[in-house]
PDB file of C-alpha atoms in Angstrom:
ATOM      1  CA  UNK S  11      78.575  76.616 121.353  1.00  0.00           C
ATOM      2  CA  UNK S  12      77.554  76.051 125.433  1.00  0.00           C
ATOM      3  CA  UNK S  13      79.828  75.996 127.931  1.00  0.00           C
ATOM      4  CA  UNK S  14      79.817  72.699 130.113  1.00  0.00           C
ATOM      5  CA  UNK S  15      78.867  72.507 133.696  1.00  0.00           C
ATOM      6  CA  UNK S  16      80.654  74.152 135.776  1.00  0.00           C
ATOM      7  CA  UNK S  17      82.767  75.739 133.091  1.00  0.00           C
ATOM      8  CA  UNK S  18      83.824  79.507 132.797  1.00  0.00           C
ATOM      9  CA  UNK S  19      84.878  81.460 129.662  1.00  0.00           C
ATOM     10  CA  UNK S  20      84.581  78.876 127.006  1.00  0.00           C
ATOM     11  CA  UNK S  21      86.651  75.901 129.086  1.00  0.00           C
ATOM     12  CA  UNK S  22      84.904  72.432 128.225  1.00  0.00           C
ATOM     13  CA  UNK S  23      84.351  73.363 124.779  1.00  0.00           C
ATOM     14  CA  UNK S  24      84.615  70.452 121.776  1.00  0.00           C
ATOM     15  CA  UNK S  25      88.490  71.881 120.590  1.00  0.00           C
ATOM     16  CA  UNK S  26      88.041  73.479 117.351  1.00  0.00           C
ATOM     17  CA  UNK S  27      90.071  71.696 113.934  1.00  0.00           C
ATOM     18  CA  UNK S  28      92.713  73.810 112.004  1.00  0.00           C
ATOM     19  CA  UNK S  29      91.296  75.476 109.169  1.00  0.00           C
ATOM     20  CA  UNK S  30      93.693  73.272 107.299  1.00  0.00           C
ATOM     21  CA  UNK S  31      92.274  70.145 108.713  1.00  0.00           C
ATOM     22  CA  UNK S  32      89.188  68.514 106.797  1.00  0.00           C
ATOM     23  CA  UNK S  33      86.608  66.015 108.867  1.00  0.00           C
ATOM     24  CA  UNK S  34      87.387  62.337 108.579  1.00  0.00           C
ATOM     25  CA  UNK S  35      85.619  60.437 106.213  1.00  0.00           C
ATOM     26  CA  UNK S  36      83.162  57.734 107.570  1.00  0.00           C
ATOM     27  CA  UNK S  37      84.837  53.793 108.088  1.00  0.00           C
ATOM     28  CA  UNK S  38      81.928  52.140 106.451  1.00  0.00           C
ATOM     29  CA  UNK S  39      79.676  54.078 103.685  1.00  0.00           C
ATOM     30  CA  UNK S  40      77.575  53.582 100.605  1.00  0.00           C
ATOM     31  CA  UNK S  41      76.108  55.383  98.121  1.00  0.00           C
ATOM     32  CA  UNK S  42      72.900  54.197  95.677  1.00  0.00           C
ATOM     33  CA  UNK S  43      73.934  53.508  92.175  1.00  0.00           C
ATOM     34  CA  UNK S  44      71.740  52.348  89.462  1.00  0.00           C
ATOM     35  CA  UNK S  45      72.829  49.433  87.300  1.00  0.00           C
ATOM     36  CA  UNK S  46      75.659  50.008  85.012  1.00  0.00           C
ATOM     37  CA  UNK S  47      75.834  47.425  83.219  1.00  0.00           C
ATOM     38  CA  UNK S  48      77.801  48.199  79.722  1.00  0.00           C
ATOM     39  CA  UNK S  49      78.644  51.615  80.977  1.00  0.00           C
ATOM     40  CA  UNK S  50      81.941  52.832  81.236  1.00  0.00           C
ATOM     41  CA  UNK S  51      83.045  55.143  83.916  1.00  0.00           C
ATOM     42  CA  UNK S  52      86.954  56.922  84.216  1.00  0.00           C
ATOM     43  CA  UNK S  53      88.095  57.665  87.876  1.00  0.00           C
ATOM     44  CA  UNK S  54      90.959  59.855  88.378  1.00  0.00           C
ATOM     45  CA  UNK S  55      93.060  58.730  91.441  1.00  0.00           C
ATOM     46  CA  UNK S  56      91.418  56.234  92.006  1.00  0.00           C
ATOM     47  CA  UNK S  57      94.812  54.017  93.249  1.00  0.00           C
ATOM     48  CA  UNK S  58      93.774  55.216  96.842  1.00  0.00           C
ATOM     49  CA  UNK S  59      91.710  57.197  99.119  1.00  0.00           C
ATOM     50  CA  UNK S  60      88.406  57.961  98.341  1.00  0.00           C
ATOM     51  CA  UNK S  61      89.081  57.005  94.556  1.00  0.00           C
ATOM     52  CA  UNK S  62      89.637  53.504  94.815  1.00  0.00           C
ATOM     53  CA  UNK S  63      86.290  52.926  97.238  1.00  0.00           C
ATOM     54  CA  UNK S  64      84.263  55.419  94.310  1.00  0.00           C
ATOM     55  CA  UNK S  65      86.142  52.973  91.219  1.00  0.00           C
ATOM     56  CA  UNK S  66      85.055  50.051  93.463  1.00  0.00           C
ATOM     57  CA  UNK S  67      81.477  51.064  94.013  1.00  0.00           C
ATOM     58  CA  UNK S  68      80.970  51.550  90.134  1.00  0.00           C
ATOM     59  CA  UNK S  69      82.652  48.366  89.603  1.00  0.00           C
ATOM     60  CA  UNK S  70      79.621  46.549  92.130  1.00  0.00           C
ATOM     61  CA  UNK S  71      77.040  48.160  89.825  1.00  0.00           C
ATOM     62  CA  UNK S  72      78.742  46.902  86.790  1.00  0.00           C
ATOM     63  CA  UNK S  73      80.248  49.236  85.349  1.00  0.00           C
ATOM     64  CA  UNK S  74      83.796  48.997  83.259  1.00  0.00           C
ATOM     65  CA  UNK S  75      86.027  51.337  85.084  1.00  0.00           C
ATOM     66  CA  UNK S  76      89.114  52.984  83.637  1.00  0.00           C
ATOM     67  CA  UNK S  77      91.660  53.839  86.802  1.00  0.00           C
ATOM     68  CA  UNK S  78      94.257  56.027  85.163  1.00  0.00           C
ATOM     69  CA  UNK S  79      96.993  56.418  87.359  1.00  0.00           C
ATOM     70  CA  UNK S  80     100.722  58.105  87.820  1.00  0.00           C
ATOM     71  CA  UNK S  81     102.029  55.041  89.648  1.00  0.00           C
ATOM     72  CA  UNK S  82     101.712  51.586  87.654  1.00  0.00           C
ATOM     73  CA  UNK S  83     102.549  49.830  90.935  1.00  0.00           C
ATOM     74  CA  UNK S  84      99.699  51.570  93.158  1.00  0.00           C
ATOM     75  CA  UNK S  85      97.636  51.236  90.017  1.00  0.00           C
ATOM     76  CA  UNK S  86      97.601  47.421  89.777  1.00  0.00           C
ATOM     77  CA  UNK S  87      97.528  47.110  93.648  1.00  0.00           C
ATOM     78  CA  UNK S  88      94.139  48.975  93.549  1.00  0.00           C
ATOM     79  CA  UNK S  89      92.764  47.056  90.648  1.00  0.00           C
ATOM     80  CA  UNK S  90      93.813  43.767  92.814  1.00  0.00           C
ATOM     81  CA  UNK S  91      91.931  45.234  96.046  1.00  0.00           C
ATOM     82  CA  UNK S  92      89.315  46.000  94.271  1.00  0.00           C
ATOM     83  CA  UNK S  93      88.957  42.201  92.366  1.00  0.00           C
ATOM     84  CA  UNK S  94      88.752  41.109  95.979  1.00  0.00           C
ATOM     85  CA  UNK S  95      85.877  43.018  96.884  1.00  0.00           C
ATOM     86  CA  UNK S  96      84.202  42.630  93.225  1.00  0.00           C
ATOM     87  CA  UNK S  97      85.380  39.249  92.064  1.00  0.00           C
ATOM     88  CA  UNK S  98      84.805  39.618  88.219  1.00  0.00           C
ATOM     89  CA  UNK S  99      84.997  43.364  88.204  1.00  0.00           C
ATOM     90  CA  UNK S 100      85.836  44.654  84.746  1.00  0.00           C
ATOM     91  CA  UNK S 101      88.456  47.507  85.297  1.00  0.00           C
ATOM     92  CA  UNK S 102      91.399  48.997  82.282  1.00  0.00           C
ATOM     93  CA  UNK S 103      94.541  50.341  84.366  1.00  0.00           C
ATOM     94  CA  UNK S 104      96.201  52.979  81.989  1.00  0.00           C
ATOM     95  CA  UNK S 105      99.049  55.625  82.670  1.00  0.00           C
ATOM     96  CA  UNK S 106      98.196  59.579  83.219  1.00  0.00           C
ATOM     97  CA  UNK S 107     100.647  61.834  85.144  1.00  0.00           C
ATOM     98  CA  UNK S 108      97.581  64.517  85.662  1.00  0.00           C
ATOM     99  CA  UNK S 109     100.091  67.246  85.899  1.00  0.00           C
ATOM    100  CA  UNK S 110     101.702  66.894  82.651  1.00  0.00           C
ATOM    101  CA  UNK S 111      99.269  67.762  79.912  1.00  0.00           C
ATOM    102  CA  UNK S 112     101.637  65.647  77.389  1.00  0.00           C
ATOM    103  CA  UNK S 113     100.542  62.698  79.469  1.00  0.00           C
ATOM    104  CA  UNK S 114      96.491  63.846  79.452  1.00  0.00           C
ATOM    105  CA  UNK S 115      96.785  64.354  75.320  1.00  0.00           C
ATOM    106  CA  UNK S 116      98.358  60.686  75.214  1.00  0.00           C
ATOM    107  CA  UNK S 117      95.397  59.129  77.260  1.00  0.00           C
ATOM    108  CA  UNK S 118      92.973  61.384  75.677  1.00  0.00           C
ATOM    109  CA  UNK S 119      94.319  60.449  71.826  1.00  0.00           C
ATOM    110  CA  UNK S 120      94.376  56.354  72.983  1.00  0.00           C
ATOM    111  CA  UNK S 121      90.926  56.551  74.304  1.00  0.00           C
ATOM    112  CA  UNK S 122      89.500  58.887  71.016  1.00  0.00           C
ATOM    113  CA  UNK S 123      91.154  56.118  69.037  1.00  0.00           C
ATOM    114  CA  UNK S 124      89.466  53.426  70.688  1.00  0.00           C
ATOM    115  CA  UNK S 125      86.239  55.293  70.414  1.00  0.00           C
ATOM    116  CA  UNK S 126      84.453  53.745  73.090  1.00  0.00           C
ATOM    117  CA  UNK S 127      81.604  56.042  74.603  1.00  0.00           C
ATOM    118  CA  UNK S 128      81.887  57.200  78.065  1.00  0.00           C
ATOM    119  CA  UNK S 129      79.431  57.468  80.321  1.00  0.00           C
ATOM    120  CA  UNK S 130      80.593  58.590  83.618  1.00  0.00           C
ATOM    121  CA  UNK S 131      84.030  60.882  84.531  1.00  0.00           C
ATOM    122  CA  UNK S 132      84.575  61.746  88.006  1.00  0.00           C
ATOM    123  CA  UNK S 133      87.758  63.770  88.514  1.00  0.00           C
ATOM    124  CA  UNK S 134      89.119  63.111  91.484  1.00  0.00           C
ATOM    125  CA  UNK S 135      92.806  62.776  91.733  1.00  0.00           C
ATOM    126  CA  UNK S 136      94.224  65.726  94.177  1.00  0.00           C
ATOM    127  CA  UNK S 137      97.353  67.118  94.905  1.00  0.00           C
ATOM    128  CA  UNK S 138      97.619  68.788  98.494  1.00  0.00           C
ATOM    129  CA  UNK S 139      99.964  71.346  99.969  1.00  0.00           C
ATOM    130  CA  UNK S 140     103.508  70.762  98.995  1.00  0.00           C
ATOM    131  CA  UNK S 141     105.556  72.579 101.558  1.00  0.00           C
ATOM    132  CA  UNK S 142     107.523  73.966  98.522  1.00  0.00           C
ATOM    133  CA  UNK S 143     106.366  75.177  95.799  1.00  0.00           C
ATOM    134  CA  UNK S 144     106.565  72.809  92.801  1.00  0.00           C
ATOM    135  CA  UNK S 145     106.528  73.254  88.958  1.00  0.00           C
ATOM    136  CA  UNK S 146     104.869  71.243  86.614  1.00  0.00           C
ATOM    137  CA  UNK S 147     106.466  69.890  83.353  1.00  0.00           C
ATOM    138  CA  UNK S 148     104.342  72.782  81.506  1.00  0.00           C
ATOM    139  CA  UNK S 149     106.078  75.592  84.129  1.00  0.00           C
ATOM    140  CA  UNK S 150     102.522  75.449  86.246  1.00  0.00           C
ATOM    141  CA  UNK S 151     102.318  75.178  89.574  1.00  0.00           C
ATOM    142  CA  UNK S 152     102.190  71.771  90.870  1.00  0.00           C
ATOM    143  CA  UNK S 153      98.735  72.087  92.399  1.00  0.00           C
ATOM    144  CA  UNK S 154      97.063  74.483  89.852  1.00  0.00           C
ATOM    145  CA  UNK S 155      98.389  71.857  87.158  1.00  0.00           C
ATOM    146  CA  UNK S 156      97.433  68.719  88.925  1.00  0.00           C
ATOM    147  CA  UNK S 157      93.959  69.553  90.432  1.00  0.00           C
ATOM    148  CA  UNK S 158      92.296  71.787  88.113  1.00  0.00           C
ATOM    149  CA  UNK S 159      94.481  72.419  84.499  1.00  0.00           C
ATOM    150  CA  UNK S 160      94.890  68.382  83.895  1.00  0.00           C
ATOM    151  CA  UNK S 161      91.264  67.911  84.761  1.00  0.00           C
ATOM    152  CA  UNK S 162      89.783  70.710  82.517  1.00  0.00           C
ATOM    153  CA  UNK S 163      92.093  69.538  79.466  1.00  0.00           C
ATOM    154  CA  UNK S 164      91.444  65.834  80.443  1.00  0.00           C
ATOM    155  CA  UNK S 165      87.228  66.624  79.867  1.00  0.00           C
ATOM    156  CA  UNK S 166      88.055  69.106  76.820  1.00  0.00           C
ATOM    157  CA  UNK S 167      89.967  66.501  75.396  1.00  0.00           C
ATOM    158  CA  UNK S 168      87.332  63.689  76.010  1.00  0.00           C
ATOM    159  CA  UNK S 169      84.821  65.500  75.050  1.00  0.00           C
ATOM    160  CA  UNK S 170      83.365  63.591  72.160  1.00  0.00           C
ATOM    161  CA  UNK S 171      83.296  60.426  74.186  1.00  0.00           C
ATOM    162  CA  UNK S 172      81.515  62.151  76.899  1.00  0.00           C
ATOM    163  CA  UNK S 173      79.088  63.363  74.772  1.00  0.00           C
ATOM    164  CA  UNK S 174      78.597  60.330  72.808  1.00  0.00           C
ATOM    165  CA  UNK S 175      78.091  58.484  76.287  1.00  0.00           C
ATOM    166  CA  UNK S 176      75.844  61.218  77.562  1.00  0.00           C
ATOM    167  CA  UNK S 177      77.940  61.530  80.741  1.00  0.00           C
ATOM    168  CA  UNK S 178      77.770  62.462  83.985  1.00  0.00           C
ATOM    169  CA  UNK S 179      80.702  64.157  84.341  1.00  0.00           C
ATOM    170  CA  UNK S 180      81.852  64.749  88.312  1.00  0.00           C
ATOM    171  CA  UNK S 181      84.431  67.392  89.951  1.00  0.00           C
ATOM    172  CA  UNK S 182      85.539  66.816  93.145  1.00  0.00           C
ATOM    173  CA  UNK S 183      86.298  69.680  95.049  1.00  0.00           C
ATOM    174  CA  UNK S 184      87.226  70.127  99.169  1.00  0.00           C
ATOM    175  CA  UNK S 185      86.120  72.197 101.958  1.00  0.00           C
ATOM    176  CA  UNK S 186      89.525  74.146 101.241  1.00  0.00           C
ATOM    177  CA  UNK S 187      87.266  76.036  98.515  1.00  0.00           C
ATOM    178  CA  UNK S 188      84.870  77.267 101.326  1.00  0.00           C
ATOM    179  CA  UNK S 189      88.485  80.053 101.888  1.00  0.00           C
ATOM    180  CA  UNK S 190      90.414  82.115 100.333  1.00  0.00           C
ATOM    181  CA  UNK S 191      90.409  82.621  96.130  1.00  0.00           C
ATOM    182  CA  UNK S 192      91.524  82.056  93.096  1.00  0.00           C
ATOM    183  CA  UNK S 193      95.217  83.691  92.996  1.00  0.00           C
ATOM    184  CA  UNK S 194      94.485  85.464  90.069  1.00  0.00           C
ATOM    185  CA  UNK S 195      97.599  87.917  89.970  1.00  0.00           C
ATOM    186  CA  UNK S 196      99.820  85.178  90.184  1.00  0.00           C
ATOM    187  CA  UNK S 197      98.058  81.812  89.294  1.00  0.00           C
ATOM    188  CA  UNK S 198     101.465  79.939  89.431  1.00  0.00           C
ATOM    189  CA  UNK S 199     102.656  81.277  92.947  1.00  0.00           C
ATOM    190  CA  UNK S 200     105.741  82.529  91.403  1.00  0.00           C
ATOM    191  CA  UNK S 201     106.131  85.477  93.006  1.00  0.00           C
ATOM    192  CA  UNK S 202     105.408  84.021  96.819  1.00  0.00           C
ATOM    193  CA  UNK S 203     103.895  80.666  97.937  1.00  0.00           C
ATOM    194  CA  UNK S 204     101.616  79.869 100.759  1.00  0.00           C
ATOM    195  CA  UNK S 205     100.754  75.987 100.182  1.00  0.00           C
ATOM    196  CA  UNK S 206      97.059  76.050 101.712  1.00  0.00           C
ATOM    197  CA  UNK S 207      96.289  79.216  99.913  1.00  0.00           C
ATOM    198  CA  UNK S 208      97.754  77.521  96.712  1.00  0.00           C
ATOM    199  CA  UNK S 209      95.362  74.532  97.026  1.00  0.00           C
ATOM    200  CA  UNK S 210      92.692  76.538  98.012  1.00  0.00           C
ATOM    201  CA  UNK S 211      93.167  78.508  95.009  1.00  0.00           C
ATOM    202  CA  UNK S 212      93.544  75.102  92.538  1.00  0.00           C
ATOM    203  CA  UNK S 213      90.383  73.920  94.257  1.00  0.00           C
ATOM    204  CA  UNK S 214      88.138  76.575  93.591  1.00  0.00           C
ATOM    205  CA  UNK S 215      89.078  76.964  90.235  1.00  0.00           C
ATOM    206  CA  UNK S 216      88.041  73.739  89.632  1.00  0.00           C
ATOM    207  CA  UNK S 217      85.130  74.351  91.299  1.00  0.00           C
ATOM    208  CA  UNK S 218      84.335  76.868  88.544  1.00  0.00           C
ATOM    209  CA  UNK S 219      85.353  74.603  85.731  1.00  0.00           C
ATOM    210  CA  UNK S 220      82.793  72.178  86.911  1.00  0.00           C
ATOM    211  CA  UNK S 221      79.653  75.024  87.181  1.00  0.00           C
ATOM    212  CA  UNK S 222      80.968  76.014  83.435  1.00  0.00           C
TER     213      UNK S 222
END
Protein backbone atom coordinates (compact mmCIF):
# COMPACT_ATOMS: atom_id res chain seq x y z
CA UNK A 1 0.00 0.00 0.00
CA UNK A 2 1.32 3.93 -0.91
CA UNK A 3 1.64 6.37 1.40
CA UNK A 4 -0.45 9.64 0.66
CA UNK A 5 1.00 12.97 -0.12
CA UNK A 6 2.79 14.35 2.14
CA UNK A 7 2.63 11.38 4.44
CA UNK A 8 5.60 9.72 6.41
CA UNK A 9 5.86 6.13 7.76
CA UNK A 10 2.63 4.66 6.67
CA UNK A 11 0.25 7.82 8.02
CA UNK A 12 -2.71 8.26 5.40
CA UNK A 13 -3.06 4.70 4.92
CA UNK A 14 -6.86 3.06 4.28
CA UNK A 15 -7.03 1.61 8.32
CA UNK A 16 -6.74 -2.01 8.12
CA UNK A 17 -10.15 -4.38 9.45
CA UNK A 18 -9.69 -6.83 12.44
CA UNK A 19 -8.93 -10.16 11.35
CA UNK A 20 -12.21 -10.91 13.00
CA UNK A 21 -14.09 -8.49 10.90
CA UNK A 22 -15.48 -9.79 7.41
CA UNK A 23 -16.24 -7.05 4.39
CA UNK A 24 -19.82 -5.87 4.18
CA UNK A 25 -21.96 -7.42 1.86
CA UNK A 26 -23.21 -5.26 -1.13
CA UNK A 27 -26.94 -3.19 -0.49
CA UNK A 28 -28.29 -4.21 -3.81
CA UNK A 29 -27.05 -7.62 -5.63
CA UNK A 30 -28.13 -10.38 -7.95
CA UNK A 31 -27.10 -13.44 -9.04
CA UNK A 32 -28.27 -15.40 -12.56
CA UNK A 33 -30.48 -18.31 -11.93
CA UNK A 34 -31.99 -20.48 -14.48
CA UNK A 35 -35.68 -21.31 -14.29
CA UNK A 36 -36.77 -23.50 -11.53
CA UNK A 37 -39.79 -24.15 -12.12
CA UNK A 38 -40.95 -27.57 -10.21
CA UNK A 39 -37.65 -27.68 -8.45
CA UNK A 40 -37.32 -27.74 -4.95
CA UNK A 41 -34.52 -26.10 -3.15
CA UNK A 42 -33.83 -26.30 1.10
CA UNK A 43 -32.06 -23.15 2.58
CA UNK A 44 -30.66 -23.38 5.93
CA UNK A 45 -31.03 -20.01 7.83
CA UNK A 46 -32.60 -18.62 5.64
CA UNK A 47 -34.97 -16.45 8.41
CA UNK A 48 -32.26 -13.65 7.91
CA UNK A 49 -29.10 -12.41 6.54
CA UNK A 50 -27.88 -13.59 3.51
CA UNK A 51 -30.35 -16.68 3.71
CA UNK A 52 -33.50 -15.08 3.37
CA UNK A 53 -32.23 -12.79 0.12
CA UNK A 54 -30.62 -16.55 -1.36
CA UNK A 55 -34.45 -18.37 -0.33
CA UNK A 56 -35.91 -15.24 -2.01
CA UNK A 57 -33.88 -15.30 -5.17
CA UNK A 58 -34.80 -19.09 -5.74
CA UNK A 59 -38.26 -18.28 -4.96
CA UNK A 60 -38.13 -15.40 -8.22
CA UNK A 61 -36.92 -18.28 -10.42
CA UNK A 62 -39.64 -20.51 -9.26
CA UNK A 63 -38.50 -22.66 -7.28
CA UNK A 64 -40.42 -24.31 -4.03
CA UNK A 65 -38.22 -23.41 -1.18
CA UNK A 66 -38.10 -25.22 2.14
CA UNK A 67 -36.78 -22.49 4.99
CA UNK A 68 -36.13 -24.71 7.97
CA UNK A 69 -35.64 -22.70 10.82
CA UNK A 70 -34.93 -22.73 14.88
CA UNK A 71 -37.28 -19.80 15.45
CA UNK A 72 -41.03 -20.33 14.16
CA UNK A 73 -41.55 -16.59 14.69
CA UNK A 74 -38.42 -15.35 12.50
CA UNK A 75 -39.39 -18.23 10.26
CA UNK A 76 -42.86 -16.99 9.24
CA UNK A 77 -41.64 -13.31 9.29
CA UNK A 78 -39.16 -14.28 6.49
CA UNK A 79 -41.62 -16.30 4.52
CA UNK A 80 -43.98 -12.99 4.81
CA UNK A 81 -40.96 -10.66 3.53
CA UNK A 82 -40.29 -12.72 1.11
CA UNK A 83 -44.30 -13.05 -0.31
CA UNK A 84 -43.83 -9.31 -0.59
CA UNK A 85 -41.05 -9.35 -2.83
CA UNK A 86 -42.37 -12.66 -4.74
CA UNK A 87 -46.12 -12.38 -4.53
CA UNK A 88 -47.11 -16.10 -5.19
CA UNK A 89 -43.84 -17.53 -4.05
CA UNK A 90 -44.23 -21.17 -3.09
CA UNK A 91 -42.16 -21.62 0.19
CA UNK A 92 -42.74 -24.82 3.26
CA UNK A 93 -41.56 -23.26 6.74
CA UNK A 94 -40.55 -26.37 8.90
CA UNK A 95 -38.67 -26.61 12.36
CA UNK A 96 -34.73 -27.66 12.57
CA UNK A 97 -32.62 -26.62 15.62
CA UNK A 98 -29.25 -27.33 13.37
CA UNK A 99 -27.38 -28.03 16.51
CA UNK A 100 -29.35 -30.81 17.80
CA UNK A 101 -29.00 -33.79 15.53
CA UNK A 102 -32.45 -35.19 17.14
CA UNK A 103 -33.99 -32.20 15.44
CA UNK A 104 -31.94 -32.86 11.82
CA UNK A 105 -33.15 -36.85 12.02
CA UNK A 106 -36.85 -35.46 12.59
CA UNK A 107 -36.69 -33.13 9.44
CA UNK A 108 -34.67 -35.58 7.60
CA UNK A 109 -37.32 -38.70 8.45
CA UNK A 110 -40.53 -36.07 7.52
CA UNK A 111 -38.96 -35.10 4.31
CA UNK A 112 -37.78 -39.10 3.36
CA UNK A 113 -41.42 -39.78 4.14
CA UNK A 114 -42.75 -37.31 1.91
CA UNK A 115 -40.37 -38.45 -0.74
CA UNK A 116 -40.26 -35.48 -2.72
CA UNK A 117 -36.92 -35.10 -4.80
CA UNK A 118 -34.64 -32.34 -4.05
CA UNK A 119 -32.91 -30.48 -6.23
CA UNK A 120 -30.95 -27.81 -4.65
CA UNK A 121 -29.44 -27.67 -0.70
CA UNK A 122 -27.49 -24.77 0.23
CA UNK A 123 -26.31 -24.91 3.85
CA UNK A 124 -26.11 -21.85 5.15
CA UNK A 125 -27.26 -21.31 8.64
CA UNK A 126 -24.07 -20.11 10.89
CA UNK A 127 -23.35 -19.81 14.30
CA UNK A 128 -20.57 -17.12 15.18
CA UNK A 129 -18.33 -16.62 18.17
CA UNK A 130 -20.13 -17.12 21.39
CA UNK A 131 -18.06 -15.34 23.97
CA UNK A 132 -18.49 -18.57 26.06
CA UNK A 133 -18.16 -21.61 25.11
CA UNK A 134 -21.46 -23.46 24.54
CA UNK A 135 -22.53 -27.17 24.42
CA UNK A 136 -24.78 -28.65 22.18
CA UNK A 137 -27.64 -31.06 23.20
CA UNK A 138 -25.24 -33.98 21.79
CA UNK A 139 -22.18 -32.55 24.33
CA UNK A 140 -20.59 -30.72 20.97
CA UNK A 141 -19.51 -27.56 20.88
CA UNK A 142 -22.00 -25.06 19.95
CA UNK A 143 -20.25 -23.95 16.78
CA UNK A 144 -18.67 -27.30 15.64
CA UNK A 145 -22.37 -28.71 16.11
CA UNK A 146 -24.24 -25.93 14.48
CA UNK A 147 -22.03 -25.04 11.41
CA UNK A 148 -20.51 -28.12 10.26
CA UNK A 149 -21.89 -31.58 12.34
CA UNK A 150 -25.81 -30.58 11.67
CA UNK A 151 -24.97 -29.78 8.09
CA UNK A 152 -22.96 -33.00 7.26
CA UNK A 153 -25.76 -35.25 9.03
CA UNK A 154 -28.51 -32.96 7.51
CA UNK A 155 -26.95 -34.01 3.61
CA UNK A 156 -26.12 -37.73 4.88
CA UNK A 157 -29.47 -37.95 5.99
CA UNK A 158 -31.05 -36.44 2.76
CA UNK A 159 -29.17 -38.15 0.75
CA UNK A 160 -31.60 -40.15 -1.30
CA UNK A 161 -33.62 -37.08 -2.07
CA UNK A 162 -30.59 -35.33 -3.20
CA UNK A 163 -29.71 -37.88 -5.35
CA UNK A 164 -33.02 -38.55 -6.70
CA UNK A 165 -33.20 -34.66 -7.48
CA UNK A 166 -29.71 -34.65 -8.88
CA UNK A 167 -28.76 -31.73 -6.61
CA UNK A 168 -26.65 -29.10 -6.37
CA UNK A 169 -25.76 -29.27 -3.08
CA UNK A 170 -24.01 -25.77 -1.61
CA UNK A 171 -21.69 -25.14 1.64
CA UNK A 172 -21.27 -21.92 2.73
CA UNK A 173 -18.19 -21.22 4.30
CA UNK A 174 -16.46 -17.54 5.52
CA UNK A 175 -13.27 -15.82 5.13
CA UNK A 176 -12.69 -17.05 8.88
CA UNK A 177 -11.47 -20.40 7.04
CA UNK A 178 -8.69 -18.40 5.19
CA UNK A 179 -6.93 -18.77 9.42
CA UNK A 180 -6.19 -20.89 11.73
CA UNK A 181 -7.34 -24.96 11.63
CA UNK A 182 -9.29 -27.49 12.40
CA UNK A 183 -8.82 -28.02 16.38
CA UNK A 184 -8.18 -31.43 15.97
CA UNK A 185 -6.84 -32.30 19.60
CA UNK A 186 -9.75 -30.95 21.05
CA UNK A 187 -12.63 -30.57 18.45
CA UNK A 188 -15.12 -29.55 21.26
CA UNK A 189 -12.89 -26.76 22.94
CA UNK A 190 -13.16 -28.51 26.16
CA UNK A 191 -10.03 -28.14 27.37
CA UNK A 192 -9.68 -24.10 26.50
CA UNK A 193 -11.84 -21.86 24.24
CA UNK A 194 -10.88 -19.07 21.99
CA UNK A 195 -14.33 -18.16 20.13
CA UNK A 196 -12.74 -16.96 16.66
CA UNK A 197 -10.42 -19.87 16.63
CA UNK A 198 -13.53 -22.10 17.45
CA UNK A 199 -15.45 -20.79 14.39
CA UNK A 200 -12.61 -20.78 12.38
CA UNK A 201 -12.13 -24.28 13.18
CA UNK A 202 -16.19 -25.24 12.54
CA UNK A 203 -15.78 -23.36 9.28
CA UNK A 204 -13.10 -25.11 7.76
CA UNK A 205 -14.28 -28.30 8.59
CA UNK A 206 -17.10 -27.68 6.73
CA UNK A 207 -15.18 -26.52 4.16
CA UNK A 208 -13.79 -30.07 3.89
CA UNK A 209 -17.14 -31.75 4.15
CA UNK A 210 -18.19 -29.86 1.12
CA UNK A 211 -14.75 -30.86 -1.17
CA UNK A 212 -15.64 -34.63 0.16
Amino acid sequence: VGHAPGSRHGRGRRPRRPPHEECPMPRHHDITVPDLTGRRALVTGASDGVGVHIAERLARAGATVLLPVRNAAKGRAAADRIHEAVPGARLDVRTLDLSSLGSVEALADDLLREGEPLNVLIGNAGLMTPPERKASADGFELQLATNHLGHAALVGRLLPLLREGRAHVTSQVSIAANRNAVHWEDLSWERSYDPFKAYSSSKIAFGLFAME
